[in-house]
Structures are given as structure tokens and as C-alpha cells.
Amino acid sequence: MPSLPDGPQPDEVAHGRIRLDASDARVLHMSGDVDQPVVVAARRALTDEQLVDVDVIDLAGVTFVDSSLISLVATMVLNRPAGRDPLTVRDVPELALVVLEISGLLPLVAVTGRTPGPAGAAPESDAS
């Protein structure tokens, strides 16, 4: 596995977090701003084997995403063993859904639930 650049450790990235569920290692929770420093910290903390074992990505606590989400989800989808159900992404904020759709990853994952209101975007104004 290629080494990642030096950077913040998982507990040092205060604005966002990616962690395995304490009671079920098949669930990966994301919260706060999921951007490049957060994804790099997660990749440093989690092994490839741990990521391959994940069946569900929970985005319920996400407030912002950028293209770094594409990198992580694409890696997980591409390394998923043949014959397994698709990776599930649940409680998806609108912005994350758009990022997955634009990247072409949306058809490769199962989406369950959406959070009300777009993460990382201002509420829509009423133009009437």
C-alpha cells in the first residue's frame, strides 16, 4: 500500500470525522466536514482490510463534503469483493448525493435514506 503524506491524525481533525462503528465494524460513520484532511486522516487510521469489510457508510452527521468523498468511496467500491452486495450509503445529505452522482459512483452504491436539507449549502430561498 502506498504511504500517505504526513498530516493530521484522526483525533486532530476537529472539523470532521470518519470512524468505524464501535459495535459493528461493517458500518463507517462520517460526520462534520468530510474534506481532504479528514479523508487522509481516516486512510492513515484504517487499514485496507477494514475498509473492504465495510458494508454501510453512514453520512447522517455530515455537514459538508468535497471531492475527497469520491476518492474514499471509489476505493471502497473498486476493492469490494465480487459477489458481495453493493456498498450501502445511508442518510445521505443532498450535497453528498450530488457529489456521488456527478462522479458516476451513484449507480455503484445502494442509497438508503436522505437527510433533510442540503449539507454544505445555504437553504433555498422562496422566490415567490
CSV table of C-alpha atoms in Angstrom, one decimal:
chain,number,residue,atom,x,y,z
A,1,MET,CA,0.0,0.0,0.0
A,2,PRO,CA,1.4,3.4,-0.9
A,3,SER,CA,2.2,5.6,2.1
A,4,LEU,CA,0.1,8.7,2.7
A,5,PRO,CA,1.6,12.1,3.2
A,6,ASP,CA,2.3,13.2,6.8
A,7,GLY,CA,-0.7,15.0,8.1
A,8,PRO,CA,-3.2,15.2,10.9
A,9,GLN,CA,-4.1,12.1,12.9
A,10,PRO,CA,-7.8,11.2,13.2
A,11,ASP,CA,-8.3,12.9,16.6
A,12,GLU,CA,-6.6,16.1,15.4
A,13,VAL,CA,-9.1,16.9,12.6
A,14,ALA,CA,-11.7,18.8,14.6
A,15,HIS,CA,-14.0,19.8,11.8
A,16,GLY,CA,-14.9,16.3,10.6
A,17,ARG,CA,-14.6,12.6,11.5
A,18,ILE,CA,-14.6,9.2,9.8
A,19,ARG,CA,-14.7,6.2,12.2
A,20,LEU,CA,-15.8,2.6,12.3
A,21,ASP,CA,-18.8,1.8,14.4
A,22,ALA,CA,-17.7,0.6,17.9
A,23,SER,CA,-20.2,-2.2,17.9
A,24,ASP,CA,-20.3,-3.1,14.2
A,25,ALA,CA,-17.1,-2.7,12.1
A,26,ARG,CA,-19.2,-3.1,8.9
A,27,VAL,CA,-20.5,0.5,9.4
A,28,LEU,CA,-18.4,3.5,8.7
A,29,HIS,CA,-19.7,6.7,10.2
A,30,MET,CA,-18.9,10.1,8.8
A,31,SER,CA,-19.7,13.4,10.5
A,32,GLY,CA,-18.9,17.1,10.2
A,33,ASP,CA,-17.0,18.4,7.2
A,34,VAL,CA,-15.7,15.4,5.2
A,35,ASP,CA,-12.8,17.0,3.2
A,36,GLN,CA,-9.3,16.2,2.2
A,37,PRO,CA,-7.7,16.4,5.7
A,38,VAL,CA,-10.4,14.2,7.2
A,39,VAL,CA,-10.2,11.6,4.5
A,40,VAL,CA,-6.4,11.5,4.7
A,41,ALA,CA,-6.6,11.0,8.5
A,42,ALA,CA,-9.1,8.2,8.0
A,43,ARG,CA,-6.9,6.5,5.4
A,44,ARG,CA,-4.0,6.7,7.9
A,45,ALA,CA,-6.1,5.2,10.7
A,46,LEU,CA,-8.0,2.5,8.8
A,47,THR,CA,-6.4,-0.5,7.0
A,48,ASP,CA,-7.5,-1.6,3.5
A,49,GLU,CA,-8.9,-4.8,5.2
A,50,GLN,CA,-11.1,-2.7,7.5
A,51,LEU,CA,-12.4,-0.7,4.5
A,52,VAL,CA,-13.1,-3.8,2.5
A,53,ASP,CA,-15.2,-5.2,5.4
A,54,VAL,CA,-17.4,-2.1,5.4
A,55,ASP,CA,-21.0,-2.7,4.1
A,56,VAL,CA,-22.6,0.7,5.1
A,57,ILE,CA,-21.3,4.2,5.0
A,58,ASP,CA,-23.5,6.4,7.4
A,59,LEU,CA,-23.5,10.1,6.4
A,60,ALA,CA,-26.2,11.2,8.9
A,61,GLY,CA,-23.8,13.6,10.7
A,62,VAL,CA,-22.2,15.1,7.6
A,63,THR,CA,-22.4,18.9,7.2
A,64,PHE,CA,-20.1,19.3,4.1
A,65,VAL,CA,-18.4,17.1,1.5
A,66,ASP,CA,-15.9,17.7,-1.2
A,67,SER,CA,-14.3,15.5,-3.9
A,68,SER,CA,-12.3,13.7,-1.2
A,69,LEU,CA,-15.5,11.7,-0.6
A,70,ILE,CA,-15.3,10.4,-4.2
A,71,SER,CA,-11.8,9.1,-3.6
A,72,LEU,CA,-12.7,7.2,-0.5
A,73,VAL,CA,-16.0,5.7,-1.8
A,74,ALA,CA,-14.4,4.8,-5.2
A,75,THR,CA,-11.6,3.0,-3.4
A,76,MET,CA,-14.1,1.1,-1.3
A,77,VAL,CA,-16.3,0.2,-4.4
A,78,LEU,CA,-13.3,-0.9,-6.5
A,79,ASN,CA,-11.8,-3.1,-3.8
A,80,ARG,CA,-15.2,-4.7,-2.9
A,81,PRO,CA,-15.0,-8.5,-3.5
A,82,ALA,CA,-17.1,-9.8,-6.3
A,83,GLY,CA,-20.4,-11.3,-5.3
A,84,ARG,CA,-21.0,-9.0,-2.3
A,85,ASP,CA,-24.0,-6.8,-2.2
A,86,PRO,CA,-23.3,-3.2,-3.3
A,87,LEU,CA,-21.9,-0.8,-0.7
A,88,THR,CA,-24.8,1.0,1.0
A,89,VAL,CA,-24.7,4.7,1.7
A,90,ARG,CA,-27.3,5.8,4.2
A,91,ASP,CA,-28.8,9.1,5.4
A,92,VAL,CA,-27.2,11.0,2.5
A,93,PRO,CA,-27.2,14.8,2.6
A,94,GLU,CA,-28.2,16.4,-0.8
A,95,LEU,CA,-24.7,17.7,-1.5
A,96,ALA,CA,-23.2,14.2,-0.9
A,97,LEU,CA,-25.8,12.8,-3.3
A,98,VAL,CA,-24.8,15.3,-5.9
A,99,VAL,CA,-21.1,14.6,-5.5
A,100,LEU,CA,-21.8,10.8,-5.9
A,101,GLU,CA,-24.0,11.4,-8.9
A,102,ILE,CA,-21.5,13.7,-10.7
A,103,SER,CA,-18.6,11.3,-10.0
A,104,GLY,CA,-20.5,8.4,-11.6
A,105,LEU,CA,-20.5,6.5,-8.3
A,106,LEU,CA,-24.2,6.7,-7.6
A,107,PRO,CA,-25.2,3.7,-9.7
A,108,LEU,CA,-22.5,1.6,-8.0
A,109,VAL,CA,-23.8,2.1,-4.4
A,110,ALA,CA,-27.2,1.5,-2.8
A,111,VAL,CA,-28.6,4.6,-1.2
A,112,THR,CA,-31.0,4.4,1.7
A,113,GLY,CA,-32.4,7.5,3.3
A,114,ARG,CA,-31.6,11.1,2.8
A,115,THR,CA,-31.2,13.8,5.4
A,116,PRO,CA,-33.5,16.8,5.2
A,117,GLY,CA,-31.8,19.8,3.7
A,118,PRO,CA,-28.6,20.0,1.8
A,119,ALA,CA,-25.3,19.6,3.7
A,120,GLY,CA,-22.8,22.4,3.0
A,121,ALA,CA,-25.3,24.6,1.1
A,122,ALA,CA,-27.5,27.5,2.1
A,123,PRO,CA,-31.2,26.8,2.3
A,124,GLU,CA,-33.1,27.5,-0.8
A,125,SER,CA,-34.9,30.9,-0.8
A,126,ASP,CA,-38.5,31.1,-1.7
A,127,ALA,CA,-38.6,33.1,-5.0
A,128,SER,CA,-42.4,33.7,-4.9
